[in-house]
PDB file of C-alpha atoms in Angstrom:
ATOM      1  CA  GLY C  59      31.251  30.213  -0.634  1.00 79.00           C
ATOM      2  CA  GLU C  60      27.523  29.801  -0.563  1.00 84.00           C
ATOM      3  CA  ASN C  61      25.706  29.425   2.751  1.00 90.00           C
ATOM      4  CA  VAL C  62      22.044  28.453   3.068  1.00 95.00           C
ATOM      5  CA  GLU C  63      20.020  29.047   6.219  1.00 96.00           C
ATOM      6  CA  GLN C  64      16.653  27.306   6.647  1.00 97.00           C
ATOM      7  CA  HIS C  65      13.853  28.043   9.116  1.00 97.00           C
ATOM      8  CA  PRO C  66      12.091  26.696  11.046  1.00 97.00           C
ATOM      9  CA  SER C  67      13.804  23.450  11.974  1.00 96.00           C
ATOM     10  CA  THR C  68      10.479  21.908  12.985  1.00 97.00           C
ATOM     11  CA  LEU C  69       6.927  22.812  11.976  1.00 98.00           C
ATOM     12  CA  SER C  70       3.662  21.299  13.123  1.00 98.00           C
ATOM     13  CA  VAL C  71       0.363  22.108  11.422  1.00 98.00           C
ATOM     14  CA  GLN C  72      -3.176  20.788  11.399  1.00 98.00           C
ATOM     15  CA  GLU C  73      -4.375  18.923   8.338  1.00 98.00           C
ATOM     16  CA  GLY C  74      -5.792  21.406   5.856  1.00 97.00           C
ATOM     17  CA  ASP C  75      -3.678  24.329   7.072  1.00 97.00           C
ATOM     18  CA  SER C  76      -0.858  25.881   5.087  1.00 98.00           C
ATOM     19  CA  ALA C  77       2.849  25.442   5.811  1.00 98.00           C
ATOM     20  CA  VAL C  78       5.651  27.840   4.924  1.00 98.00           C
ATOM     21  CA  ILE C  79       9.375  27.105   5.073  1.00 98.00           C
ATOM     22  CA  LYS C  80      11.906  29.861   4.460  1.00 98.00           C
ATOM     23  CA  CYS C  81      15.510  29.863   3.281  1.00 98.00           C
ATOM     24  CA  THR C  82      18.110  32.550   2.813  1.00 98.00           C
ATOM     25  CA  TYR C  83      21.282  32.309   0.769  1.00 96.00           C
ATOM     26  CA  SER C  84      24.468  34.326   0.773  1.00 94.00           C
ATOM     27  CA  ASP C  85      25.894  34.194  -2.768  1.00 91.00           C
ATOM     28  CA  SER C  86      24.106  36.594  -5.101  1.00 91.00           C
ATOM     29  CA  ALA C  87      25.432  34.579  -8.077  1.00 88.00           C
ATOM     30  CA  SER C  88      23.261  31.561  -7.152  1.00 90.00           C
ATOM     31  CA  ASN C  89      20.525  31.042  -9.719  1.00 90.00           C
ATOM     32  CA  TYR C  90      19.014  27.620  -9.033  1.00 90.00           C
ATOM     33  CA  PHE C  91      16.906  26.835  -5.950  1.00 94.00           C
ATOM     34  CA  PRO C  92      15.478  23.330  -5.557  1.00 94.00           C
ATOM     35  CA  TRP C  93      13.412  21.884  -2.742  1.00 97.00           C
ATOM     36  CA  TYR C  94      13.708  18.264  -1.681  1.00 97.00           C
ATOM     37  CA  LYS C  95      11.350  16.102   0.375  1.00 97.00           C
ATOM     38  CA  GLN C  96      12.754  13.259   2.429  1.00 96.00           C
ATOM     39  CA  GLU C  97      10.347  10.688   3.770  1.00 96.00           C
ATOM     40  CA  LEU C  98      11.345   8.481   6.672  1.00 92.00           C
ATOM     41  CA  GLY C  99      13.949   5.912   5.667  1.00 90.00           C
ATOM     42  CA  LYS C 100      14.318   7.222   2.118  1.00 93.00           C
ATOM     43  CA  GLY C 101      16.612   9.477   0.157  1.00 95.00           C
ATOM     44  CA  PRO C 102      15.668  13.093  -0.628  1.00 96.00           C
ATOM     45  CA  GLN C 103      13.533  13.618  -3.730  1.00 96.00           C
ATOM     46  CA  LEU C 104      13.105  16.809  -5.720  1.00 95.00           C
ATOM     47  CA  ILE C 105       9.581  18.240  -5.414  1.00 97.00           C
ATOM     48  CA  ILE C 106       9.952  21.651  -7.035  1.00 96.00           C
ATOM     49  CA  ASP C 107      12.661  24.016  -8.171  1.00 93.00           C
ATOM     50  CA  ILE C 108      12.945  27.585  -9.362  1.00 92.00           C
ATOM     51  CA  ARG C 109      15.483  29.509 -11.375  1.00 88.00           C
ATOM     52  CA  SER C 110      16.372  33.120 -10.830  1.00 82.00           C
ATOM     53  CA  ASN C 111      14.569  34.397 -13.905  1.00 80.00           C
ATOM     54  CA  VAL C 112      11.172  33.764 -12.297  1.00 80.00           C
ATOM     55  CA  GLY C 113       9.686  34.943  -9.024  1.00 90.00           C
ATOM     56  CA  GLU C 114       7.167  32.183  -8.348  1.00 93.00           C
ATOM     57  CA  LYS C 115       6.407  28.667  -9.475  1.00 93.00           C
ATOM     58  CA  LYS C 116       3.425  26.472  -8.598  1.00 95.00           C
ATOM     59  CA  ASP C 117       2.740  22.768  -8.864  1.00 94.00           C
ATOM     60  CA  GLN C 118      -0.682  21.824  -7.508  1.00 95.00           C
ATOM     61  CA  ARG C 119      -0.532  22.356  -3.728  1.00 97.00           C
ATOM     62  CA  ILE C 120       3.090  23.439  -3.556  1.00 98.00           C
ATOM     63  CA  ALA C 121       4.659  26.700  -4.615  1.00 97.00           C
ATOM     64  CA  VAL C 122       8.034  28.338  -4.325  1.00 97.00           C
ATOM     65  CA  THR C 123       8.713  32.063  -4.270  1.00 96.00           C
ATOM     66  CA  LEU C 124      12.038  33.776  -4.828  1.00 96.00           C
ATOM     67  CA  ASN C 125      13.158  37.247  -3.806  1.00 94.00           C
ATOM     68  CA  LYS C 126      16.568  37.816  -5.372  1.00 93.00           C
ATOM     69  CA  THR C 127      16.989  41.259  -3.888  1.00 93.00           C
ATOM     70  CA  ALA C 128      16.585  39.951  -0.348  1.00 94.00           C
ATOM     71  CA  LYS C 129      18.247  36.633  -1.225  1.00 95.00           C
ATOM     72  CA  HIS C 130      15.534  34.450   0.183  1.00 95.00           C
ATOM     73  CA  PHE C 131      13.135  31.852  -1.147  1.00 97.00           C
ATOM     74  CA  SER C 132      10.213  30.022   0.418  1.00 98.00           C
ATOM     75  CA  LEU C 133       8.239  26.814   0.042  1.00 98.00           C
ATOM     76  CA  HIS C 134       4.482  27.033   0.472  1.00 98.00           C
ATOM     77  CA  ILE C 135       2.300  23.961   0.936  1.00 98.00           C
ATOM     78  CA  THR C 136      -1.460  24.549   0.947  1.00 97.00           C
ATOM     79  CA  GLU C 137      -4.204  22.215   2.177  1.00 98.00           C
ATOM     80  CA  THR C 138      -1.657  20.053   3.961  1.00 98.00           C
ATOM     81  CA  GLN C 139      -2.263  16.320   4.233  1.00 97.00           C
ATOM     82  CA  PRO C 140      -0.733  13.711   6.573  1.00 96.00           C
ATOM     83  CA  GLU C 141       1.368  12.397   3.674  1.00 96.00           C
ATOM     84  CA  ASP C 142       3.089  15.787   3.504  1.00 98.00           C
ATOM     85  CA  SER C 143       4.795  14.900   6.805  1.00 98.00           C
ATOM     86  CA  ALA C 144       8.512  14.646   6.003  1.00 97.00           C
ATOM     87  CA  VAL C 145      11.793  16.542   6.212  1.00 97.00           C
ATOM     88  CA  TYR C 146      12.140  19.285   3.608  1.00 98.00           C
ATOM     89  CA  PHE C 147      15.477  20.642   2.411  1.00 97.00           C
ATOM     90  CA  CYS C 148      16.129  23.777   0.427  1.00 96.00           C
ATOM     91  CA  ALA C 149      19.286  24.201  -1.629  1.00 93.00           C
ATOM     92  CA  ALA C 150      21.049  26.766  -3.785  1.00 91.00           C
ATOM     93  CA  SER C 151      23.626  26.634  -6.561  1.00 87.00           C
ATOM     94  CA  MET C 152      24.919  28.276  -9.692  1.00 81.00           C
ATOM     95  CA  TRP C 153      23.391  26.022 -12.313  1.00 70.00           C
ATOM     96  CA  GLY C 154      25.971  24.591 -14.702  1.00 64.00           C
ATOM     97  CA  SER C 155      28.936  26.187 -12.977  1.00 63.00           C
ATOM     98  CA  GLN C 156      31.560  24.629 -10.768  1.00 60.00           C
ATOM     99  CA  GLY C 157      29.393  25.156  -7.703  1.00 64.00           C
ATOM    100  CA  ASN C 158      27.735  22.216  -6.029  1.00 79.00           C
ATOM    101  CA  LEU C 159      24.275  22.290  -4.485  1.00 85.00           C
ATOM    102  CA  ILE C 160      24.467  23.739  -0.956  1.00 88.00           C
ATOM    103  CA  PHE C 161      21.706  22.422   1.303  1.00 92.00           C
ATOM    104  CA  GLY C 162      19.926  23.951   4.244  1.00 94.00           C
ATOM    105  CA  LYS C 163      19.762  21.919   7.455  1.00 94.00           C
ATOM    106  CA  GLY C 164      16.185  20.805   6.875  1.00 95.00           C
ATOM    107  CA  THR C 165      12.691  21.338   8.304  1.00 97.00           C
ATOM    108  CA  LYS C 166      10.736  18.498   9.859  1.00 96.00           C
ATOM    109  CA  LEU C 167       7.085  19.041   8.952  1.00 98.00           C
ATOM    110  CA  SER C 168       4.404  17.203  10.909  1.00 98.00           C
ATOM    111  CA  VAL C 169       0.809  17.339   9.699  1.00 98.00           C
ATOM    112  CA  LYS C 170      -1.656  16.317  12.391  1.00 96.00           C
ATOM    113  CA  PRO C 171      -4.898  14.693  11.209  1.00 92.00           C
TER     114      PRO C 171
ATOM    115  CA  ASN I  70      15.352   2.211 -14.695  1.00 74.00           C
ATOM    116  CA  ALA I  71      16.567   1.570 -11.157  1.00 82.00           C
ATOM    117  CA  GLY I  72      17.887   5.139 -10.753  1.00 94.00           C
ATOM    118  CA  VAL I  73      20.493   5.310  -7.992  1.00 97.00           C
ATOM    119  CA  THR I  74      21.114   2.201  -5.903  1.00 97.00           C
ATOM    120  CA  GLN I  75      23.327   1.774  -2.838  1.00 97.00           C
ATOM    121  CA  THR I  76      24.874  -1.307  -1.295  1.00 97.00           C
ATOM    122  CA  PRO I  77      24.629  -2.261   1.553  1.00 97.00           C
ATOM    123  CA  LYS I  78      21.542  -0.771   3.241  1.00 96.00           C
ATOM    124  CA  PHE I  79      22.841  -1.318   6.770  1.00 96.00           C
ATOM    125  CA  ARG I  80      26.252  -2.050   8.239  1.00 96.00           C
ATOM    126  CA  VAL I  81      27.773  -2.272  11.700  1.00 97.00           C
ATOM    127  CA  LEU I  82      31.538  -1.918  12.042  1.00 96.00           C
ATOM    128  CA  LYS I  83      33.964  -2.000  14.902  1.00 97.00           C
ATOM    129  CA  THR I  84      36.405   0.881  15.361  1.00 97.00           C
ATOM    130  CA  GLY I  85      39.368   0.438  13.054  1.00 97.00           C
ATOM    131  CA  GLN I  86      37.638  -1.814  10.526  1.00 97.00           C
ATOM    132  CA  SER I  87      37.415  -0.867   6.888  1.00 96.00           C
ATOM    133  CA  MET I  88      34.578  -1.062   4.393  1.00 95.00           C
ATOM    134  CA  THR I  89      33.437   0.123   0.981  1.00 97.00           C
ATOM    135  CA  LEU I  90      30.032   1.511   0.088  1.00 97.00           C
ATOM    136  CA  LEU I  91      28.926   1.047  -3.499  1.00 97.00           C
ATOM    137  CA  CYS I  92      26.769   3.433  -5.467  1.00 98.00           C
ATOM    138  CA  ALA I  93      25.473   2.686  -8.940  1.00 98.00           C
ATOM    139  CA  GLN I  94      23.384   4.795 -11.337  1.00 97.00           C
ATOM    140  CA  ASP I  95      21.814   3.875 -14.666  1.00 96.00           C
ATOM    141  CA  MET I  96      20.983   7.394 -15.893  1.00 96.00           C
ATOM    142  CA  ASN I  97      24.317   7.973 -17.656  1.00 95.00           C
ATOM    143  CA  HIS I  98      25.053  10.922 -15.371  1.00 95.00           C
ATOM    144  CA  GLU I  99      28.528  12.410 -15.370  1.00 93.00           C
ATOM    145  CA  TYR I 100      28.364  13.788 -11.847  1.00 94.00           C
ATOM    146  CA  MET I 101      28.152  11.707  -8.709  1.00 95.00           C
ATOM    147  CA  TYR I 102      28.258  12.646  -5.024  1.00 95.00           C
ATOM    148  CA  TRP I 103      28.575  11.159  -1.571  1.00 97.00           C
ATOM    149  CA  TYR I 104      26.848  12.864   1.376  1.00 96.00           C
ATOM    150  CA  ARG I 105      26.505  12.090   5.019  1.00 96.00           C
ATOM    151  CA  GLN I 106      23.414  13.010   6.992  1.00 95.00           C
ATOM    152  CA  ASP I 107      23.521  13.540  10.736  1.00 92.00           C
ATOM    153  CA  PRO I 108      20.679  14.800  12.955  1.00 86.00           C
ATOM    154  CA  GLY I 109      20.372  18.576  12.753  1.00 80.00           C
ATOM    155  CA  MET I 110      23.250  18.861  10.282  1.00 81.00           C
ATOM    156  CA  GLY I 111      21.478  18.445   6.978  1.00 86.00           C
ATOM    157  CA  LEU I 112      23.355  16.915   4.056  1.00 92.00           C
ATOM    158  CA  ARG I 113      27.101  17.422   4.027  1.00 92.00           C
ATOM    159  CA  LEU I 114      29.132  16.677   0.923  1.00 92.00           C
ATOM    160  CA  ILE I 115      32.015  14.239   1.457  1.00 95.00           C
ATOM    161  CA  HIS I 116      33.445  13.762  -2.050  1.00 95.00           C
ATOM    162  CA  TYR I 117      32.196  14.134  -5.576  1.00 93.00           C
ATOM    163  CA  SER I 118      33.149  13.193  -9.119  1.00 94.00           C
ATOM    164  CA  VAL I 119      32.691  15.094 -12.374  1.00 92.00           C
ATOM    165  CA  GLY I 120      33.333  12.079 -14.565  1.00 93.00           C
ATOM    166  CA  GLU I 121      34.912   8.673 -14.867  1.00 95.00           C
ATOM    167  CA  GLY I 122      38.389   8.652 -13.343  1.00 94.00           C
ATOM    168  CA  THR I 123      37.935  11.943 -11.466  1.00 94.00           C
ATOM    169  CA  THR I 124      37.278  12.703  -7.802  1.00 95.00           C
ATOM    170  CA  ALA I 125      37.286  15.842  -5.669  1.00 93.00           C
ATOM    171  CA  LYS I 126      36.923  16.735  -2.000  1.00 93.00           C
ATOM    172  CA  GLY I 127      33.745  18.150  -0.571  1.00 90.00           C
ATOM    173  CA  GLU I 128      32.981  19.771   2.765  1.00 88.00           C
ATOM    174  CA  VAL I 129      33.906  16.828   5.065  1.00 93.00           C
ATOM    175  CA  PRO I 130      36.395  14.554   3.240  1.00 96.00           C
ATOM    176  CA  ASP I 131      38.653  13.498   6.129  1.00 96.00           C
ATOM    177  CA  GLY I 132      38.644   9.765   6.856  1.00 96.00           C
ATOM    178  CA  TYR I 133      37.080   8.839   3.508  1.00 97.00           C
ATOM    179  CA  ASN I 134      38.389   7.902   0.088  1.00 97.00           C
ATOM    180  CA  VAL I 135      36.517   7.491  -3.181  1.00 97.00           C
ATOM    181  CA  SER I 136      37.015   6.007  -6.617  1.00 97.00           C
ATOM    182  CA  ARG I 137      35.174   6.335  -9.940  1.00 97.00           C
ATOM    183  CA  LEU I 138      36.640   3.638 -12.151  1.00 95.00           C
ATOM    184  CA  LYS I 139      33.422   3.279 -14.160  1.00 96.00           C
ATOM    185  CA  LYS I 140      31.010   6.031 -15.085  1.00 96.00           C
ATOM    186  CA  GLN I 141      28.060   4.277 -13.473  1.00 97.00           C
ATOM    187  CA  ASN I 142      29.756   3.467 -10.158  1.00 98.00           C
ATOM    188  CA  PHE I 143      31.070   5.621  -7.316  1.00 98.00           C
ATOM    189  CA  LEU I 144      32.699   3.900  -4.337  1.00 98.00           C
ATOM    190  CA  LEU I 145      33.144   5.371  -0.859  1.00 98.00           C
ATOM    191  CA  GLY I 146      35.783   3.795   1.370  1.00 97.00           C
ATOM    192  CA  LEU I 147      36.488   4.012   5.062  1.00 96.00           C
ATOM    193  CA  GLU I 148      40.010   2.750   5.752  1.00 92.00           C
ATOM    194  CA  SER I 149      39.844   2.844   9.568  1.00 96.00           C
ATOM    195  CA  ALA I 150      36.319   3.458  10.827  1.00 96.00           C
ATOM    196  CA  ALA I 151      35.728   5.730  13.824  1.00 97.00           C
ATOM    197  CA  PRO I 152      32.570   6.205  15.934  1.00 97.00           C
ATOM    198  CA  SER I 153      32.328   9.768  14.520  1.00 96.00           C
ATOM    199  CA  GLN I 154      31.600   8.185  11.139  1.00 97.00           C
ATOM    200  CA  THR I 155      28.345   6.712  12.407  1.00 97.00           C
ATOM    201  CA  SER I 156      25.840   8.291  10.035  1.00 97.00           C
ATOM    202  CA  VAL I 157      23.490   7.745   7.137  1.00 97.00           C
ATOM    203  CA  TYR I 158      25.306   7.948   3.808  1.00 98.00           C
ATOM    204  CA  PHE I 159      23.593   9.013   0.601  1.00 97.00           C
ATOM    205  CA  CYS I 160      24.852   8.793  -2.915  1.00 97.00           C
ATOM    206  CA  ALA I 161      23.486  11.073  -5.612  1.00 96.00           C
ATOM    207  CA  SER I 162      24.003  11.752  -9.291  1.00 95.00           C
ATOM    208  CA  SER I 163      23.225  14.574 -11.698  1.00 92.00           C
ATOM    209  CA  TYR I 164      23.718  15.361 -15.369  1.00 88.00           C
ATOM    210  CA  ASN I 165      25.255  18.761 -14.674  1.00 82.00           C
ATOM    211  CA  PHE I 166      26.755  20.778 -11.854  1.00 76.00           C
ATOM    212  CA  GLY I 167      24.075  22.456  -9.755  1.00 69.00           C
ATOM    213  CA  SER I 168      21.231  20.635 -11.508  1.00 77.00           C
ATOM    214  CA  GLU I 169      18.718  18.251  -9.969  1.00 84.00           C
ATOM    215  CA  GLN I 170      20.400  15.515  -7.999  1.00 90.00           C
ATOM    216  CA  PHE I 171      18.883  12.051  -7.809  1.00 94.00           C
ATOM    217  CA  PHE I 172      19.486  10.338  -4.499  1.00 96.00           C
ATOM    218  CA  GLY I 173      19.846   6.709  -3.552  1.00 97.00           C
ATOM    219  CA  PRO I 174      17.986   5.146  -0.600  1.00 96.00           C
ATOM    220  CA  GLY I 175      20.917   5.525   1.810  1.00 97.00           C
ATOM    221  CA  THR I 176      23.218   3.316   3.878  1.00 97.00           C
ATOM    222  CA  ARG I 177      22.933   3.389   7.655  1.00 97.00           C
ATOM    223  CA  LEU I 178      26.392   2.844   9.134  1.00 97.00           C
ATOM    224  CA  THR I 179      27.086   2.314  12.814  1.00 97.00           C
ATOM    225  CA  VAL I 180      30.653   2.250  14.127  1.00 97.00           C
ATOM    226  CA  LEU I 181      31.019   0.775  17.596  1.00 96.00           C
TER     227      LEU I 181
END
């Protein structure tokens, strides 16, 4: 079955710097890679996702890149702000198939003002 | 739309007690899920359902039971709570397998 590894487990940056979180997956059949943000005391919320037919997707200050050959994908946050502080989870699945979303263990991002 | 709601938000149980967590969604999603979240362990799937009247085991199903009598509701039961079941429980729903999941706000359960 699918296995998703996420690094680092914690990340601290200064406000305005960039943050990068990386994930690797094991099942080459996976084709859907979402990223979730979980603020303190709340449930995870989707912030961006990418499908395997594209290599990069951007939404304002966040972007996700996918390397299918190496089986890894990354979340990039530019110009970080204190409100970006949260736990971020990556996940992988075969969209529409019998496979559930498999989550990484999460990265706690702290943005220092 | 309320999205996904969970009841209760907090609960303290004694070892051996039973309880039911309720999840409700108003998005007409077929698929619903129960996860537990423990420090450093990410989100682990307990049980899931692909439609009304169906349930299936996830990664960590032992000690839990579920029911999906109505499409909009997914119940998680603990028949005899154990301290190892102290965790935060999240319910989620989606319109398809592997697609975006919408999460509820969570239930913090402590078993003494």
